[in-house]
PDB file of C-alpha atoms in Angstrom:
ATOM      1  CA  UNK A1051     -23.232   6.493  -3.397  1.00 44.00           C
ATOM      2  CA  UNK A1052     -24.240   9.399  -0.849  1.00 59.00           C
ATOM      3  CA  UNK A1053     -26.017  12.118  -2.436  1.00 72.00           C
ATOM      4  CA  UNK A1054     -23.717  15.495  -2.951  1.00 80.00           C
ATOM      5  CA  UNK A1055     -25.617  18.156  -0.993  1.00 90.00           C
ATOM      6  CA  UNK A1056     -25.460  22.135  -2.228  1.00 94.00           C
ATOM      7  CA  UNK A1057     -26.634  25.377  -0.740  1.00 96.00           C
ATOM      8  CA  UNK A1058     -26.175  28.544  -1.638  1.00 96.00           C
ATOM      9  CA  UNK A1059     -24.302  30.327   0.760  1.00 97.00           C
ATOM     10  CA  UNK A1060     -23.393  33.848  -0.285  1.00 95.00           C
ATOM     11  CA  UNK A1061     -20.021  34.781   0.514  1.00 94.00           C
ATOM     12  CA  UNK A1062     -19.382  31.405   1.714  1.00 94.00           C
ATOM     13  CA  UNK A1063     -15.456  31.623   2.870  1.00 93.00           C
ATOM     14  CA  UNK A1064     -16.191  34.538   5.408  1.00 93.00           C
ATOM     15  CA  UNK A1065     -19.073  32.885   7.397  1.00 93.00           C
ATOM     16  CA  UNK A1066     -19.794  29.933   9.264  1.00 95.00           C
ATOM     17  CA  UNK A1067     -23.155  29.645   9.168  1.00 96.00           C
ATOM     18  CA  UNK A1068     -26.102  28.278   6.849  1.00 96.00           C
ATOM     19  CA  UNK A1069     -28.829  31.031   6.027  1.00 95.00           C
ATOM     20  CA  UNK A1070     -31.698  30.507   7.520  1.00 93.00           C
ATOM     21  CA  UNK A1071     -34.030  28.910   4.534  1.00 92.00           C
ATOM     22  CA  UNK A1072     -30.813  26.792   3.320  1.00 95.00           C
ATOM     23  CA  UNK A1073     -30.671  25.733   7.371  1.00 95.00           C
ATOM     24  CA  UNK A1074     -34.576  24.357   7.499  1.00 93.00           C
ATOM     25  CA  UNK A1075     -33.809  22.643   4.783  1.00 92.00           C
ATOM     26  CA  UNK A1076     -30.424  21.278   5.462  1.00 93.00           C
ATOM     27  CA  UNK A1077     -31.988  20.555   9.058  1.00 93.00           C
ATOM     28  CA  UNK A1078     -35.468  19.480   8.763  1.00 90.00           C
ATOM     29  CA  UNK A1079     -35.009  18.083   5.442  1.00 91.00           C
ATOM     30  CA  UNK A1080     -32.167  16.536   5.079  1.00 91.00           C
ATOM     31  CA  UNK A1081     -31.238  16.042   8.720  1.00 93.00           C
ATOM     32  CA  UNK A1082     -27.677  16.786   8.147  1.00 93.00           C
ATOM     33  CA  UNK A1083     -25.656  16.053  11.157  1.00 94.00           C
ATOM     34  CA  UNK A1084     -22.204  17.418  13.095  1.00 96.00           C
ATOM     35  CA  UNK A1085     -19.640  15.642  10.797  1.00 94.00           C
ATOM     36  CA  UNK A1086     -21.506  15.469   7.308  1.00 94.00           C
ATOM     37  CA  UNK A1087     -20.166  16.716   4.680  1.00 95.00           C
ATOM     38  CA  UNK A1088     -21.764  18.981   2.109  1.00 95.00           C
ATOM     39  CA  UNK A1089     -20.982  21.810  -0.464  1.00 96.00           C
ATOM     40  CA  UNK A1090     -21.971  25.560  -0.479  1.00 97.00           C
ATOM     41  CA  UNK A1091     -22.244  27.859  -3.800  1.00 97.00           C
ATOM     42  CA  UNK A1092     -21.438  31.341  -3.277  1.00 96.00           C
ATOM     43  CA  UNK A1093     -22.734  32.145  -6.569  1.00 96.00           C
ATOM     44  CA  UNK A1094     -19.355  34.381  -7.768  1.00 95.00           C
ATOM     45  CA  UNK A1095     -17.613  31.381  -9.107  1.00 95.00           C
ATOM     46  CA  UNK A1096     -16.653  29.605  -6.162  1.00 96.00           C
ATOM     47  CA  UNK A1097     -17.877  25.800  -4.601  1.00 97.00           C
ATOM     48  CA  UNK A1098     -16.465  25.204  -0.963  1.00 97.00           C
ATOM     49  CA  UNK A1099     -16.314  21.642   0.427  1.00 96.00           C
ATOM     50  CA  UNK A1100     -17.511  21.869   3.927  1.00 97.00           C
ATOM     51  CA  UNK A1101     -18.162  19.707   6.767  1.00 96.00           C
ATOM     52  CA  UNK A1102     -21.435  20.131   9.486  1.00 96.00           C
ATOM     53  CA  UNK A1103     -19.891  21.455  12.673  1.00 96.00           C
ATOM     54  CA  UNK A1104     -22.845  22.475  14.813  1.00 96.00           C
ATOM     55  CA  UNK A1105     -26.620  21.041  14.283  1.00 95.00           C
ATOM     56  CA  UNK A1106     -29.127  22.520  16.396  1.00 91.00           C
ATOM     57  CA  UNK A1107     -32.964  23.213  15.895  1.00 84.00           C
ATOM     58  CA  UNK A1108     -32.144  26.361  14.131  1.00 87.00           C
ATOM     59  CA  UNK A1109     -28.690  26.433  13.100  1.00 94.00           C
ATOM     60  CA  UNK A1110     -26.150  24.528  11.279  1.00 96.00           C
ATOM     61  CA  UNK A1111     -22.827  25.594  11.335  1.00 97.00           C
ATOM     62  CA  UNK A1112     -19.713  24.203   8.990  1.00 96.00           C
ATOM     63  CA  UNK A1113     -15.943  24.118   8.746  1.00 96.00           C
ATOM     64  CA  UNK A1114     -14.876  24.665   5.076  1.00 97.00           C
ATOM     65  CA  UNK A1115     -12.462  21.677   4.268  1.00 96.00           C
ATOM     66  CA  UNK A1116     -11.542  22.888   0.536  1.00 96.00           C
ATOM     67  CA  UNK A1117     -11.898  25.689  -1.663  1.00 96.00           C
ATOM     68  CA  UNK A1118     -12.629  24.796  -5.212  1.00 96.00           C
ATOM     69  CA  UNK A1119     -12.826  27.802  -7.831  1.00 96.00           C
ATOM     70  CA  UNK A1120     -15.056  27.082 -10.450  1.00 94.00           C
ATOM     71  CA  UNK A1121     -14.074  28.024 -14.611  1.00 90.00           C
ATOM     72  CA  UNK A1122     -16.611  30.048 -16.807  1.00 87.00           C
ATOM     73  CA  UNK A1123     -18.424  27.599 -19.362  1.00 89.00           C
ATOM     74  CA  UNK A1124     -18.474  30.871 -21.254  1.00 91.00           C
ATOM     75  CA  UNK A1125     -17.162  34.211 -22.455  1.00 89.00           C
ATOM     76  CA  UNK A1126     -18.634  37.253 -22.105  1.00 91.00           C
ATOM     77  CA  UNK A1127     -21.465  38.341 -20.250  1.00 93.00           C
ATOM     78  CA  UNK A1128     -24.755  36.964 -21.491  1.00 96.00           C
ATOM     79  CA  UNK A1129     -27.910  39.628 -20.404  1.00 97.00           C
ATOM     80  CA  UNK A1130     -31.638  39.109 -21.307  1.00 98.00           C
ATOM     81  CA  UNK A1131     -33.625  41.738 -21.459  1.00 98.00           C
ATOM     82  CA  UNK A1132     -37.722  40.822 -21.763  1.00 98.00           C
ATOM     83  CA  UNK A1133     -40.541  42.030 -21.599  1.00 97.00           C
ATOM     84  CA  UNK A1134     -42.607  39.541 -19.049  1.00 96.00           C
ATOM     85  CA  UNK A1135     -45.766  37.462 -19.971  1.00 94.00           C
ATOM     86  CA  UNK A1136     -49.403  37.548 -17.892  1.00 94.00           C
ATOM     87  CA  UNK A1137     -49.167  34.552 -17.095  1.00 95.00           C
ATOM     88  CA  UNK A1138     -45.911  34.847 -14.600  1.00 95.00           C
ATOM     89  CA  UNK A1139     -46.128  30.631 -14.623  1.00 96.00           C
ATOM     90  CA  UNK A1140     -44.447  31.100 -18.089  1.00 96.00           C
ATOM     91  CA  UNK A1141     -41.814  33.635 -17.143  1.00 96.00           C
ATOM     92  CA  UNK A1142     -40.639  31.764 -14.556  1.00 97.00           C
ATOM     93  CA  UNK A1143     -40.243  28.722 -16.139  1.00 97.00           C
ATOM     94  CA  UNK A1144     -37.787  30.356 -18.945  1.00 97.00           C
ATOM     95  CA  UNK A1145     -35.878  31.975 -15.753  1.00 97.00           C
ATOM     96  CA  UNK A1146     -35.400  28.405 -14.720  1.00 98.00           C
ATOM     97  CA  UNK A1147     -34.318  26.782 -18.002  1.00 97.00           C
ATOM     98  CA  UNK A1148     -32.101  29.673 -18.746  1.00 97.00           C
ATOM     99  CA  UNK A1149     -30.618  29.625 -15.404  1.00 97.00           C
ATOM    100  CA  UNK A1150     -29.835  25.680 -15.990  1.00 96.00           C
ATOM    101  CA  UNK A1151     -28.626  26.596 -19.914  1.00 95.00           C
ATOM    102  CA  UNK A1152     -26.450  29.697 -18.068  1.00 95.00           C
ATOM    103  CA  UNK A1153     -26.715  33.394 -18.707  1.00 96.00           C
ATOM    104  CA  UNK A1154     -25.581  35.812 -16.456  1.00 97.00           C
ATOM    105  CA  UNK A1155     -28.117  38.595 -15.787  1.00 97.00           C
ATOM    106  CA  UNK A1156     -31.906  39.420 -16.407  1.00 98.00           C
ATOM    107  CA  UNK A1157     -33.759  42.574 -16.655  1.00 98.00           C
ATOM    108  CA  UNK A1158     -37.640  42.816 -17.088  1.00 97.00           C
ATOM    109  CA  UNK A1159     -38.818  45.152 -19.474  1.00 97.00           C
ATOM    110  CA  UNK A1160     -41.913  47.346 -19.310  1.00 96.00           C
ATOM    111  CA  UNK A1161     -43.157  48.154 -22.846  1.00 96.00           C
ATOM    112  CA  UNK A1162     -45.747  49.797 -24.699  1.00 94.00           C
ATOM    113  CA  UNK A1163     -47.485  46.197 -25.790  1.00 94.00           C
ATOM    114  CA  UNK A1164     -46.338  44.564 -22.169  1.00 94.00           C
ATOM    115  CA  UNK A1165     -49.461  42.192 -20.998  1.00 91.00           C
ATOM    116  CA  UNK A1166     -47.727  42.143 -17.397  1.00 92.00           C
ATOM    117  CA  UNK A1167     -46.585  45.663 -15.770  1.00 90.00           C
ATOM    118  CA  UNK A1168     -45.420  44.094 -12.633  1.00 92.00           C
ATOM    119  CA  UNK A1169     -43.432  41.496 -11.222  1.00 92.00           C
ATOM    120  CA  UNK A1170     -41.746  39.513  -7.953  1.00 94.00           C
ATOM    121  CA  UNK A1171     -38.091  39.483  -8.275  1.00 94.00           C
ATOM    122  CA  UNK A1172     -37.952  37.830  -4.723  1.00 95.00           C
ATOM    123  CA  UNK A1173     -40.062  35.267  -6.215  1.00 96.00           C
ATOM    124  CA  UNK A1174     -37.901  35.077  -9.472  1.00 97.00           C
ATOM    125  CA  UNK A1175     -34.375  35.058  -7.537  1.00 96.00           C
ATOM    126  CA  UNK A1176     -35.506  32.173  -5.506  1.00 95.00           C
ATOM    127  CA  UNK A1177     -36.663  30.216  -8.905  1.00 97.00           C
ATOM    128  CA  UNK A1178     -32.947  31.141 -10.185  1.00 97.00           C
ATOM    129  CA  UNK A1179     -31.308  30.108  -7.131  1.00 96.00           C
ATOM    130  CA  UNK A1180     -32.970  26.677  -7.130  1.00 95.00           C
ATOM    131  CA  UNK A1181     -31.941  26.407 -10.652  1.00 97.00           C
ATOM    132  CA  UNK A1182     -28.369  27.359 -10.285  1.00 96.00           C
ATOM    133  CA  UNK A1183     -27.970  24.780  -7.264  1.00 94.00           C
ATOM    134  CA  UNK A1184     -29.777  21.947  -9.485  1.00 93.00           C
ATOM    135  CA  UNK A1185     -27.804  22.588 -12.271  1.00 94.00           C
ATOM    136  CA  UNK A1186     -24.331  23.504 -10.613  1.00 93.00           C
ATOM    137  CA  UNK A1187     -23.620  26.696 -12.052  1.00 94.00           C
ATOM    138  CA  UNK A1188     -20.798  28.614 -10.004  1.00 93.00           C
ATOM    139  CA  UNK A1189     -22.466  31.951 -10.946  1.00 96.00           C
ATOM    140  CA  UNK A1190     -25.784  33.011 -10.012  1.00 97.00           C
ATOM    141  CA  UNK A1191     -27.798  34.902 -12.635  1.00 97.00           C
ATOM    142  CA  UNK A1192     -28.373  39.045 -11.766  1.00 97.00           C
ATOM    143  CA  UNK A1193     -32.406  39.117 -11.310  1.00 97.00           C
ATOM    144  CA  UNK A1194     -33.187  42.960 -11.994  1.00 97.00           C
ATOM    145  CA  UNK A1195     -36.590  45.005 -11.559  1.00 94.00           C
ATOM    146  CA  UNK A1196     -39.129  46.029 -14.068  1.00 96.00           C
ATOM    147  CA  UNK A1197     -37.123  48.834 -16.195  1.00 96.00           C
ATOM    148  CA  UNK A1198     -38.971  50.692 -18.404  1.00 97.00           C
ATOM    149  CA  UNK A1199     -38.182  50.191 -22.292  1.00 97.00           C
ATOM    150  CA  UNK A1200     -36.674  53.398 -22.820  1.00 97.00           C
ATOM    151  CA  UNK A1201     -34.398  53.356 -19.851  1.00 97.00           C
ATOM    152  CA  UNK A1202     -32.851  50.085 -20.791  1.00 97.00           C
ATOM    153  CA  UNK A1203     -31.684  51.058 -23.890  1.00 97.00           C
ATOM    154  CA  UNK A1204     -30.435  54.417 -23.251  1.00 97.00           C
ATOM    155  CA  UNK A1205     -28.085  52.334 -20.420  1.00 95.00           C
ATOM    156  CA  UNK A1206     -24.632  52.416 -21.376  1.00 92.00           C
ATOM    157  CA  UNK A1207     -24.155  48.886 -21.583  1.00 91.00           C
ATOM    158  CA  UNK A1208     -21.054  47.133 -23.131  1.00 89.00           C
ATOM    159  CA  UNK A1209     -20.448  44.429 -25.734  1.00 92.00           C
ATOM    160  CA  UNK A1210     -22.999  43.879 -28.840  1.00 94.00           C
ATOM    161  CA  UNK A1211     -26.396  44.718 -27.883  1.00 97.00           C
ATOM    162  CA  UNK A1212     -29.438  43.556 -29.903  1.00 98.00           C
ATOM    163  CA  UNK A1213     -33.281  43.407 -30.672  1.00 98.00           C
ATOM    164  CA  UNK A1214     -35.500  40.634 -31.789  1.00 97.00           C
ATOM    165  CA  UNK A1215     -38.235  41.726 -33.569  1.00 96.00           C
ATOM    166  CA  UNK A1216     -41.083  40.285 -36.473  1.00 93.00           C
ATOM    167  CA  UNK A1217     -41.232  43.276 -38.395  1.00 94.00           C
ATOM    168  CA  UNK A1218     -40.352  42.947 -42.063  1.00 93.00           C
ATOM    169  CA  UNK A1219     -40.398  46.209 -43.094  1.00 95.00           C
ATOM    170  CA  UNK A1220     -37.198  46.876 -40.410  1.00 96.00           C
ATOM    171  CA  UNK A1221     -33.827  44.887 -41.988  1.00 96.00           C
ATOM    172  CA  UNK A1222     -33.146  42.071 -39.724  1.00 96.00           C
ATOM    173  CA  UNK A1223     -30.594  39.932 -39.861  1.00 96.00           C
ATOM    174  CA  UNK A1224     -29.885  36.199 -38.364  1.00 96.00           C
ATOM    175  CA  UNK A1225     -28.767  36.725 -34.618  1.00 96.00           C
ATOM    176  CA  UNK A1226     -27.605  33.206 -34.558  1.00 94.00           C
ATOM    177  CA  UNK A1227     -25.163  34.071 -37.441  1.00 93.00           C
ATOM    178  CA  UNK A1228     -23.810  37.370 -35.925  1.00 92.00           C
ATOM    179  CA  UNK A1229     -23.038  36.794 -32.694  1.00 91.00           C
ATOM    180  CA  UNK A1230     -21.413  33.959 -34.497  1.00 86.00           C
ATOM    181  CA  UNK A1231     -18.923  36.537 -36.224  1.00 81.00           C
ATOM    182  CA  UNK A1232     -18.232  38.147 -33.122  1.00 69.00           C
ATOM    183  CA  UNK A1233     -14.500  37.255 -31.583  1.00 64.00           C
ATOM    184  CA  UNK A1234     -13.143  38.110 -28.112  1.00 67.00           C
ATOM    185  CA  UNK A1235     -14.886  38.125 -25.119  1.00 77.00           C
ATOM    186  CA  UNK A1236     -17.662  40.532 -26.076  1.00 86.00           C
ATOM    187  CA  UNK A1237     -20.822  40.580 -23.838  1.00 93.00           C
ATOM    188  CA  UNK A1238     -24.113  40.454 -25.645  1.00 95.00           C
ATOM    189  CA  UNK A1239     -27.321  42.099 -24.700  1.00 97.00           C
ATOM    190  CA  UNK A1240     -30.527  40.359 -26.486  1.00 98.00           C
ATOM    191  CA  UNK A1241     -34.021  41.683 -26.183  1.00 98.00           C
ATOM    192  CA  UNK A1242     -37.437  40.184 -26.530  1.00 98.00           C
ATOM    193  CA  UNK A1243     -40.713  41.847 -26.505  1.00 96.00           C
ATOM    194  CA  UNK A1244     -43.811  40.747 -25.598  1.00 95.00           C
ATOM    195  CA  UNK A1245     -46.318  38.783 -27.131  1.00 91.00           C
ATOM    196  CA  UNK A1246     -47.570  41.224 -29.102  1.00 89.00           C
ATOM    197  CA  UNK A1247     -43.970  42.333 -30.010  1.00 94.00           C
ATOM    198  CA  UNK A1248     -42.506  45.444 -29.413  1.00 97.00           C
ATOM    199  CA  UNK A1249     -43.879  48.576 -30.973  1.00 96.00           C
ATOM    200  CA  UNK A1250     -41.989  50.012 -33.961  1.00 96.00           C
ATOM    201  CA  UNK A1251     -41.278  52.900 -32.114  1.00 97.00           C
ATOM    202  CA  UNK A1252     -39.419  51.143 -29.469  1.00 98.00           C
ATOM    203  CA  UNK A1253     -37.437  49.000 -32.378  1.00 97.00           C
ATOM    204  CA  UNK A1254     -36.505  52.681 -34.045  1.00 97.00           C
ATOM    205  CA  UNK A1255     -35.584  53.721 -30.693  1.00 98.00           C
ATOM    206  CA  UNK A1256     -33.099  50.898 -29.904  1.00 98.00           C
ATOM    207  CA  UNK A1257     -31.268  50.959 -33.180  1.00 98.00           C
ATOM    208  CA  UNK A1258     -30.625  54.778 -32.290  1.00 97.00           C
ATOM    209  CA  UNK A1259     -29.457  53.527 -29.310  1.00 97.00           C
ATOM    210  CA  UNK A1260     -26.448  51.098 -30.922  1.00 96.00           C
ATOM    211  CA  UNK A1261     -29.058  47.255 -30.803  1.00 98.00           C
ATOM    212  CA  UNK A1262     -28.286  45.255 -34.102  1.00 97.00           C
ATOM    213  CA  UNK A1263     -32.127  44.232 -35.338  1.00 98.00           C
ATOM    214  CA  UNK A1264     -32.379  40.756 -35.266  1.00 97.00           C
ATOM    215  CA  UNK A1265     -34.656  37.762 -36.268  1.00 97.00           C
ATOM    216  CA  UNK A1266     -34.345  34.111 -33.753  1.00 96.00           C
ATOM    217  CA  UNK A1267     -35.591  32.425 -37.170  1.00 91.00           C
ATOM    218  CA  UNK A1268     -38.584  31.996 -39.357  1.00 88.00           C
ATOM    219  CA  UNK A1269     -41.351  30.595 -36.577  1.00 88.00           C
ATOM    220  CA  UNK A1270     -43.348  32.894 -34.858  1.00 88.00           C
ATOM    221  CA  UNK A1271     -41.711  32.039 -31.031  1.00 92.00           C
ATOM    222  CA  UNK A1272     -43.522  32.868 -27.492  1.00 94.00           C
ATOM    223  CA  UNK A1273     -42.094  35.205 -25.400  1.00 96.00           C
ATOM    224  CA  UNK A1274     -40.351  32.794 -23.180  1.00 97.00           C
ATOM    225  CA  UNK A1275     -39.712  30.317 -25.957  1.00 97.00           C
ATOM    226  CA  UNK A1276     -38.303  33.269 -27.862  1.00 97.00           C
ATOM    227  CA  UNK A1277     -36.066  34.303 -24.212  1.00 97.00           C
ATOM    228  CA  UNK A1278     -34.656  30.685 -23.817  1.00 98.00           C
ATOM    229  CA  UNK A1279     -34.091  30.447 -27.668  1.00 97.00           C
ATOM    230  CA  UNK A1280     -31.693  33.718 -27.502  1.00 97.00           C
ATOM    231  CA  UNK A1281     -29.807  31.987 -24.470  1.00 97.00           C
ATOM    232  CA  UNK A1282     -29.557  29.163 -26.097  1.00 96.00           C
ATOM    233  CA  UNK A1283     -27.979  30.116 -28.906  1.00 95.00           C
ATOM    234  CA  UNK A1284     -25.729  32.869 -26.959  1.00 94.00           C
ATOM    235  CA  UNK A1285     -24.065  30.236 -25.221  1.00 91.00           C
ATOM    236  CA  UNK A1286     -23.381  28.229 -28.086  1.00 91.00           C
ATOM    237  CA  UNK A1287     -21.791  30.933 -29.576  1.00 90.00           C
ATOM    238  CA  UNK A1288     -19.860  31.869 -26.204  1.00 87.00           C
ATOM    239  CA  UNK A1289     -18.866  28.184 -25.216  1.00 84.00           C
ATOM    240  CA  UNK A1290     -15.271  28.331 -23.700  1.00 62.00           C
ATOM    241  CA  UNK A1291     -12.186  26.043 -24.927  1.00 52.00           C
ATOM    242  CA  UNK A1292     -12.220  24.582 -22.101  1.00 53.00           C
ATOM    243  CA  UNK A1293     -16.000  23.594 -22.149  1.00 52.00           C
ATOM    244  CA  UNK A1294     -15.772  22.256 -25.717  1.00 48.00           C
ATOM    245  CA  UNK A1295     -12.601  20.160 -24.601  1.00 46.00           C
ATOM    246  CA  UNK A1296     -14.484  18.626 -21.867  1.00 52.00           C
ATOM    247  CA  UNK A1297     -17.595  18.015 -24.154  1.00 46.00           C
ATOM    248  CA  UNK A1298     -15.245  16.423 -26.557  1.00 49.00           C
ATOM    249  CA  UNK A1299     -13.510  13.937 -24.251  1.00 47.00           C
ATOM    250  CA  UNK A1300     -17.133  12.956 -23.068  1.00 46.00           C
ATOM    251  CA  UNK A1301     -17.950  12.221 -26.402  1.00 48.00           C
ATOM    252  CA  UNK A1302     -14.672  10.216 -26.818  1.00 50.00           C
ATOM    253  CA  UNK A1303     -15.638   8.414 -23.704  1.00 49.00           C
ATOM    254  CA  UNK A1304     -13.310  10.096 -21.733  1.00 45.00           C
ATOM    255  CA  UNK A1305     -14.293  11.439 -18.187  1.00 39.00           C
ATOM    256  CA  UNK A1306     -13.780  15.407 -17.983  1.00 40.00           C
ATOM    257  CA  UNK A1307     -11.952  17.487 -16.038  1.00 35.00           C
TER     258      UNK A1307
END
């Protein structure tokens, strides 16, 4: 069976033309010729059959053939906020797994116990990218800058919002078990801190702010462990119809749609 090629091709349907990187590699790499066929992502819930039109040293050109809009696997916007770790290795791992898990944006955090106080999001959007194609995700995560603590929660965002924290002496409850409760479409907002958690300040300051405090369970988690746990468990919570349909009928043996 011939391989099923992707590239990410943003705003696919009103070009005609590879990007450069996804070119090399669709070029030099692959050697794609006039004629084969692949499949670009535009990353906004869209996959476009398309065949190679023109193939030079430089350039590869295509003719979409079919236009196939993708569904959500999920409701609601899912948006990590966390703070990232000194060793960036780590960080971008999680972006990765979380990217092939699905979320839908991340935001860096700069806090008062943050071991890292700067960070590549060129770097980080082409580790998400990569992911996305790997995994064939029809949305590509939001990759955001290094905000500072107290401007992220001050931000008017939507949905449930909420903070993961180790502190005893600050009522948590089990995020697993509210988001859970929630019905609808709500977005959720998690945060993680860094490895030395986030100050107690910051905690009071988000629950002023409208965060539900939260615990991810009784073991003490790394940061990225922690920010792939929260994903995790958003998206089981968020899980369409239509995705648990299609994971029933695989489990029945049935091929999905």
């Amino acid at each position: 069976m011939k391989e099923v090629r992707f590239f990410y091709v943003p705003d696919a349907q009103h070009r005609e033309e590879l990007p450069q990187d996804e070119a090399v590699h669709a070029l030099r790499v692959l050697r794609l010729q006039p004629g084969d066929e692949m499949f670009l992502m535009d990353g906004e819930g869209c996959f476009c059959k398309a065949a190679v039109t023109v193939a030079s040293s430089k350039h590869c050109l295509y003719r979409i053939v079919e236009t196939l809009p993708q569904e959500r696997a999920w409701r609601g916007r899912i948006h990590l906020g966390i703070a990232p770790t000194k060793d960036i290795g780590r960080m971008e791992w999680m972006a990765e797994k979380a990217t092939e898990v699905g979320f839908d944006e991340i935001t860096f955090l700069n806090c008062k116990f943050s071991e890292r106080r700067n960070i590549r999001t060129d770097r980080m959007e082409r580790i998400v990218v990569s992911a996305m194609k790997q995994s064939r995700k029809g949305w590509k995560p939001q990759v955001n800058p290094l905000c500072s603590f107290s401007d992220f929660v001050a931000a008017p965002l939507g949905g449930r919002k909420f903070i993961c924290h180790c502190y005893e002496e600050i009522e948590r409850k089990d995020f697993f078990t509210e988001i859970g409760r929630s019905t609808g479409d709500d977005d959720i907002t998690v945060l993680i801190g860094p490895e030395g958690d986030f100050s107690t300040d910051e905690v009071r300051l988000a629950l002023k702010h409208g965060y539900e405090s939260v615990t991810l369970g009784s073991s003490r988690l790394r940061t990225e462990t922690a920010g792939l746990s929260a994903v995790m468990m958003s998206q089981l919570a968020r899980r369409s119809e239509r995705a648990l349909l299609s994971c029933r009928a695989s489990a029945d043996g049935e091929p999905s749609a």
